[in-house]
Amino acid sequence: MAFVRVLTVALLAAVAQGSSQDSSMNPIRKVVTLLQAMQKKVTAEGEKEKDLYDKFMCYCKTGGSDLSTSISSAETKVPAVGAEITASEEKLEQSKADLKNAQVDRSAAEASMAEAKALREKEAAAYAGEKAEFDTNIAALTKAVAALEKGMAGAFLQTPEAAVLSRV
């Protein structure tokens, strides 16, 4: 069956080629020449197809083993990757909880700092008031001592002790 196809194609090619060649050739010679050209062409195409087939078969043989190796290694890694995912999710949840605790602690610390600042400001205001009062009292005492020192210049003789001394 394949031979008949090849022969038919060869004859058609011979007729086409024969019209381009010299018309003085024998018609049988033309057919033989066409068949020979067709045979070379079919042989070359067969070689190309055989090479492609060999490459494909080599790929099928080695590709299958490569794929099975890849699948088995991937199946081996599945539990490890699953464990890594679980660990990462747990770590993420722990990090979220730590972040929430840190935010709560920060808010508490800020509130505590604000309370302490208000207390310090209140104490500073009370200190400033007391200091002003003490400064005023010290100034008044200083003036009183100065006035007493001025007024006491001859006053020793007017004291009861001085009267005792003057009787003696």
PDB file of C-alpha atoms in Angstrom:
ATOM      1  CA  MET A   1       0.000   0.000   0.000  1.00  0.00           C
ATOM      2  CA  ALA A   2       2.810   2.395   0.927  1.00  0.00           C
ATOM      3  CA  PHE A   3       4.668   1.390  -2.193  1.00  0.00           C
ATOM      4  CA  VAL A   4       1.692   2.331  -4.348  1.00  0.00           C
ATOM      5  CA  ARG A   5       1.566   5.756  -2.738  1.00  0.00           C
ATOM      6  CA  VAL A   6       5.270   6.253  -3.231  1.00  0.00           C
ATOM      7  CA  LEU A   7       4.992   5.168  -6.857  1.00  0.00           C
ATOM      8  CA  THR A   8       2.071   7.511  -7.490  1.00  0.00           C
ATOM      9  CA  VAL A   9       3.870  10.445  -5.933  1.00  0.00           C
ATOM     10  CA  ALA A  10       7.000   9.568  -7.877  1.00  0.00           C
ATOM     11  CA  LEU A  11       5.108   9.473 -11.148  1.00  0.00           C
ATOM     12  CA  LEU A  12       3.508  12.847 -10.485  1.00  0.00           C
ATOM     13  CA  ALA A  13       6.852  14.321  -9.545  1.00  0.00           C
ATOM     14  CA  ALA A  14       8.404  12.789 -12.643  1.00  0.00           C
ATOM     15  CA  VAL A  15       5.782  14.331 -14.870  1.00  0.00           C
ATOM     16  CA  ALA A  16       6.326  17.700 -13.252  1.00  0.00           C
ATOM     17  CA  GLN A  17      10.090  17.408 -13.479  1.00  0.00           C
ATOM     18  CA  GLY A  18       9.999  16.033 -16.975  1.00  0.00           C
ATOM     19  CA  SER A  19       8.362  19.119 -18.315  1.00  0.00           C
ATOM     20  CA  SER A  20      11.317  21.155 -17.136  1.00  0.00           C
ATOM     21  CA  GLN A  21      13.943  18.764 -18.569  1.00  0.00           C
ATOM     22  CA  ASP A  22      14.905  18.330 -22.148  1.00  0.00           C
ATOM     23  CA  SER A  23      12.064  16.960 -24.282  1.00  0.00           C
ATOM     24  CA  SER A  24      14.441  14.673 -26.180  1.00  0.00           C
ATOM     25  CA  MET A  25      14.627  12.189 -23.263  1.00  0.00           C
ATOM     26  CA  ASN A  26      12.912   8.887 -23.422  1.00  0.00           C
ATOM     27  CA  PRO A  27       9.595   8.886 -21.473  1.00  0.00           C
ATOM     28  CA  ILE A  28      10.572   5.742 -19.581  1.00  0.00           C
ATOM     29  CA  ARG A  29      13.864   7.330 -18.628  1.00  0.00           C
ATOM     30  CA  LYS A  30      11.949  10.335 -17.328  1.00  0.00           C
ATOM     31  CA  VAL A  31       9.800   8.083 -15.121  1.00  0.00           C
ATOM     32  CA  VAL A  32      12.832   6.220 -13.827  1.00  0.00           C
ATOM     33  CA  THR A  33      14.612   9.484 -13.050  1.00  0.00           C
ATOM     34  CA  LEU A  34      11.560  10.772 -11.250  1.00  0.00           C
ATOM     35  CA  LEU A  35      11.249   7.543  -9.281  1.00  0.00           C
ATOM     36  CA  GLN A  36      14.891   7.726  -8.260  1.00  0.00           C
ATOM     37  CA  ALA A  37      14.498  11.348  -7.128  1.00  0.00           C
ATOM     38  CA  MET A  38      11.348  10.390  -5.259  1.00  0.00           C
ATOM     39  CA  GLN A  39      13.146   7.473  -3.618  1.00  0.00           C
ATOM     40  CA  LYS A  40      15.928   9.782  -2.394  1.00  0.00           C
ATOM     41  CA  LYS A  41      13.368  12.237  -1.080  1.00  0.00           C
ATOM     42  CA  VAL A  42      11.329   9.549   0.691  1.00  0.00           C
ATOM     43  CA  THR A  43      14.492   8.018   2.141  1.00  0.00           C
ATOM     44  CA  ALA A  44      15.601  11.416   3.493  1.00  0.00           C
ATOM     45  CA  GLU A  45      12.158  12.046   5.016  1.00  0.00           C
ATOM     46  CA  GLY A  46      12.198   8.558   6.528  1.00  0.00           C
ATOM     47  CA  GLU A  47      15.580   9.238   8.127  1.00  0.00           C
ATOM     48  CA  LYS A  48      14.285  12.512   9.569  1.00  0.00           C
ATOM     49  CA  GLU A  49      11.194  10.805  10.947  1.00  0.00           C
ATOM     50  CA  LYS A  50      13.307   7.985  12.381  1.00  0.00           C
ATOM     51  CA  ASP A  51      15.548  10.509  14.139  1.00  0.00           C
ATOM     52  CA  LEU A  52      12.507  12.323  15.542  1.00  0.00           C
ATOM     53  CA  TYR A  53      11.008   9.012  16.647  1.00  0.00           C
ATOM     54  CA  ASP A  54      14.264   7.989  18.369  1.00  0.00           C
ATOM     55  CA  LYS A  55      14.439  11.330  20.160  1.00  0.00           C
ATOM     56  CA  PHE A  56      10.820  11.021  21.261  1.00  0.00           C
ATOM     57  CA  MET A  57      11.314   7.471  22.499  1.00  0.00           C
ATOM     58  CA  CYS A  58      14.441   8.487  24.388  1.00  0.00           C
ATOM     59  CA  TYR A  59      12.450  11.297  25.993  1.00  0.00           C
ATOM     60  CA  CYS A  60       9.644   8.910  26.871  1.00  0.00           C
ATOM     61  CA  LYS A  61      12.032   6.452  28.486  1.00  0.00           C
ATOM     62  CA  THR A  62      14.077   8.985  30.439  1.00  0.00           C
ATOM     63  CA  GLY A  63      11.249  11.468  30.990  1.00  0.00           C
ATOM     64  CA  GLY A  64       9.110   8.867  32.710  1.00  0.00           C
ATOM     65  CA  SER A  65      11.833   7.950  35.172  1.00  0.00           C
ATOM     66  CA  ASP A  66      12.630  11.635  35.752  1.00  0.00           C
ATOM     67  CA  LEU A  67       8.972  12.368  36.408  1.00  0.00           C
ATOM     68  CA  SER A  68       8.600   9.426  38.760  1.00  0.00           C
ATOM     69  CA  THR A  69      11.737  10.525  40.643  1.00  0.00           C
ATOM     70  CA  SER A  70      10.403  14.053  40.852  1.00  0.00           C
ATOM     71  CA  ILE A  71       7.007  12.835  42.064  1.00  0.00           C
ATOM     72  CA  SER A  72       8.503  10.586  44.719  1.00  0.00           C
ATOM     73  CA  SER A  73      10.776  13.357  46.016  1.00  0.00           C
ATOM     74  CA  ALA A  74       7.820  15.761  46.088  1.00  0.00           C
ATOM     75  CA  GLU A  75       5.710  13.221  47.979  1.00  0.00           C
ATOM     76  CA  THR A  76       8.560  12.848  50.473  1.00  0.00           C
ATOM     77  CA  LYS A  77       8.652  16.612  50.988  1.00  0.00           C
ATOM     78  CA  VAL A  78       4.880  16.988  51.494  1.00  0.00           C
ATOM     79  CA  PRO A  79       4.867  16.160  55.248  1.00  0.00           C
ATOM     80  CA  ALA A  80       7.862  18.409  55.896  1.00  0.00           C
ATOM     81  CA  VAL A  81       6.288  21.299  54.021  1.00  0.00           C
ATOM     82  CA  GLY A  82       2.987  20.710  55.841  1.00  0.00           C
ATOM     83  CA  ALA A  83       4.814  20.817  59.157  1.00  0.00           C
ATOM     84  CA  GLU A  84       6.589  24.027  58.128  1.00  0.00           C
ATOM     85  CA  ILE A  85       3.271  25.611  57.184  1.00  0.00           C
ATOM     86  CA  THR A  86       1.732  24.588  60.507  1.00  0.00           C
ATOM     87  CA  ALA A  87       4.746  25.934  62.408  1.00  0.00           C
ATOM     88  CA  SER A  88       4.619  29.181  60.463  1.00  0.00           C
ATOM     89  CA  GLU A  89       0.908  29.588  61.170  1.00  0.00           C
ATOM     90  CA  GLU A  90       1.506  28.966  64.879  1.00  0.00           C
ATOM     91  CA  LYS A  91       4.366  31.443  64.875  1.00  0.00           C
ATOM     92  CA  LEU A  92       2.128  33.974  63.137  1.00  0.00           C
ATOM     93  CA  GLU A  93      -0.604  33.511  65.755  1.00  0.00           C
ATOM     94  CA  GLN A  94       1.971  33.838  68.554  1.00  0.00           C
ATOM     95  CA  SER A  95       3.367  37.000  66.953  1.00  0.00           C
ATOM     96  CA  LYS A  96      -0.134  38.464  66.684  1.00  0.00           C
ATOM     97  CA  ALA A  97      -0.802  37.671  70.359  1.00  0.00           C
ATOM     98  CA  ASP A  98       2.562  39.182  71.363  1.00  0.00           C
ATOM     99  CA  LEU A  99       1.785  42.290  69.334  1.00  0.00           C
ATOM    100  CA  LYS A 100      -1.615  42.650  70.986  1.00  0.00           C
ATOM    101  CA  ASN A 101      -0.044  42.238  74.450  1.00  0.00           C
ATOM    102  CA  ALA A 102       2.648  44.765  73.585  1.00  0.00           C
ATOM    103  CA  GLN A 103       0.005  47.260  72.447  1.00  0.00           C
ATOM    104  CA  VAL A 104      -1.944  46.760  75.685  1.00  0.00           C
ATOM    105  CA  ASP A 105       1.258  47.144  77.735  1.00  0.00           C
ATOM    106  CA  ARG A 106       2.184  50.270  75.782  1.00  0.00           C
ATOM    107  CA  SER A 107      -1.241  51.797  76.379  1.00  0.00           C
ATOM    108  CA  ALA A 108      -0.953  51.013  80.095  1.00  0.00           C
ATOM    109  CA  ALA A 109       2.545  52.501  80.218  1.00  0.00           C
ATOM    110  CA  GLU A 110       1.380  55.666  78.448  1.00  0.00           C
ATOM    111  CA  ALA A 111      -1.525  56.004  80.894  1.00  0.00           C
ATOM    112  CA  SER A 112       0.839  55.458  83.821  1.00  0.00           C
ATOM    113  CA  MET A 113       3.248  58.059  82.444  1.00  0.00           C
ATOM    114  CA  ALA A 114       0.434  60.569  81.983  1.00  0.00           C
ATOM    115  CA  GLU A 115      -0.742  59.946  85.561  1.00  0.00           C
ATOM    116  CA  ALA A 116       2.789  60.314  86.918  1.00  0.00           C
ATOM    117  CA  LYS A 117       3.293  63.517  84.925  1.00  0.00           C
ATOM    118  CA  ALA A 118       0.058  64.978  86.293  1.00  0.00           C
ATOM    119  CA  LEU A 119       1.142  64.038  89.827  1.00  0.00           C
ATOM    120  CA  ARG A 120       4.567  65.636  89.331  1.00  0.00           C
ATOM    121  CA  GLU A 121       2.961  68.799  87.970  1.00  0.00           C
ATOM    122  CA  LYS A 122       0.614  68.918  90.984  1.00  0.00           C
ATOM    123  CA  GLU A 123       3.536  68.388  93.375  1.00  0.00           C
ATOM    124  CA  ALA A 124       5.598  71.029  91.537  1.00  0.00           C
ATOM    125  CA  ALA A 125       2.745  73.515  91.880  1.00  0.00           C
ATOM    126  CA  ALA A 126       2.388  72.716  95.602  1.00  0.00           C
ATOM    127  CA  TYR A 127       6.163  73.056  96.067  1.00  0.00           C
ATOM    128  CA  ALA A 128       6.193  76.368  94.243  1.00  0.00           C
ATOM    129  CA  GLY A 129       3.394  77.651  96.498  1.00  0.00           C
ATOM    130  CA  GLU A 130       5.125  76.469  99.686  1.00  0.00           C
ATOM    131  CA  LYS A 131       8.457  77.880  98.516  1.00  0.00           C
ATOM    132  CA  ALA A 132       6.908  81.253  97.864  1.00  0.00           C
ATOM    133  CA  GLU A 133       5.321  81.186 101.334  1.00  0.00           C
ATOM    134  CA  PHE A 134       8.614  80.120 102.980  1.00  0.00           C
ATOM    135  CA  ASP A 135      10.558  82.771 101.048  1.00  0.00           C
ATOM    136  CA  THR A 136       8.071  85.382 102.250  1.00  0.00           C
ATOM    137  CA  ASN A 137       8.360  84.152 105.857  1.00  0.00           C
ATOM    138  CA  ILE A 138      12.179  84.136 105.679  1.00  0.00           C
ATOM    139  CA  ALA A 139      12.206  87.664 104.327  1.00  0.00           C
ATOM    140  CA  ALA A 140       9.813  88.783 107.094  1.00  0.00           C
ATOM    141  CA  LEU A 141      11.944  87.115 109.780  1.00  0.00           C
ATOM    142  CA  THR A 142      15.096  88.674 108.358  1.00  0.00           C
ATOM    143  CA  LYS A 143      13.454  92.117 108.553  1.00  0.00           C
ATOM    144  CA  ALA A 144      12.158  91.384 112.068  1.00  0.00           C
ATOM    145  CA  VAL A 145      15.596  90.316 113.294  1.00  0.00           C
ATOM    146  CA  ALA A 146      17.122  93.441 111.822  1.00  0.00           C
ATOM    147  CA  ALA A 147      14.467  95.592 113.479  1.00  0.00           C
ATOM    148  CA  LEU A 148      14.957  93.849 116.817  1.00  0.00           C
ATOM    149  CA  GLU A 149      18.692  94.322 116.654  1.00  0.00           C
ATOM    150  CA  LYS A 150      18.195  98.038 116.060  1.00  0.00           C
ATOM    151  CA  GLY A 151      15.645  98.388 118.853  1.00  0.00           C
ATOM    152  CA  MET A 152      17.629  96.375 121.399  1.00  0.00           C
ATOM    153  CA  ALA A 153      20.679  98.565 121.528  1.00  0.00           C
ATOM    154  CA  GLY A 154      19.981  99.857 125.088  1.00  0.00           C
ATOM    155  CA  ALA A 155      17.247  97.507 126.016  1.00  0.00           C
ATOM    156  CA  PHE A 156      19.348  95.127 128.107  1.00  0.00           C
ATOM    157  CA  LEU A 157      18.999  97.349 131.112  1.00  0.00           C
ATOM    158  CA  GLN A 158      15.242  97.200 130.948  1.00  0.00           C
ATOM    159  CA  THR A 159      15.036  93.440 131.341  1.00  0.00           C
ATOM    160  CA  PRO A 160      14.422  91.794 134.740  1.00  0.00           C
ATOM    161  CA  GLU A 161      17.913  90.336 134.701  1.00  0.00           C
ATOM    162  CA  ALA A 162      19.323  93.782 134.370  1.00  0.00           C
ATOM    163  CA  ALA A 163      17.296  94.877 137.432  1.00  0.00           C
ATOM    164  CA  VAL A 164      18.829  92.034 139.418  1.00  0.00           C
ATOM    165  CA  LEU A 165      22.268  93.104 138.360  1.00  0.00           C
ATOM    166  CA  SER A 166      21.640  96.719 139.195  1.00  0.00           C
ATOM    167  CA  ARG A 167      20.597  95.762 142.823  1.00  0.00           C
ATOM    168  CA  VAL A 168      23.787  93.981 143.371  1.00  0.00           C
TER     169      VAL A 168
END
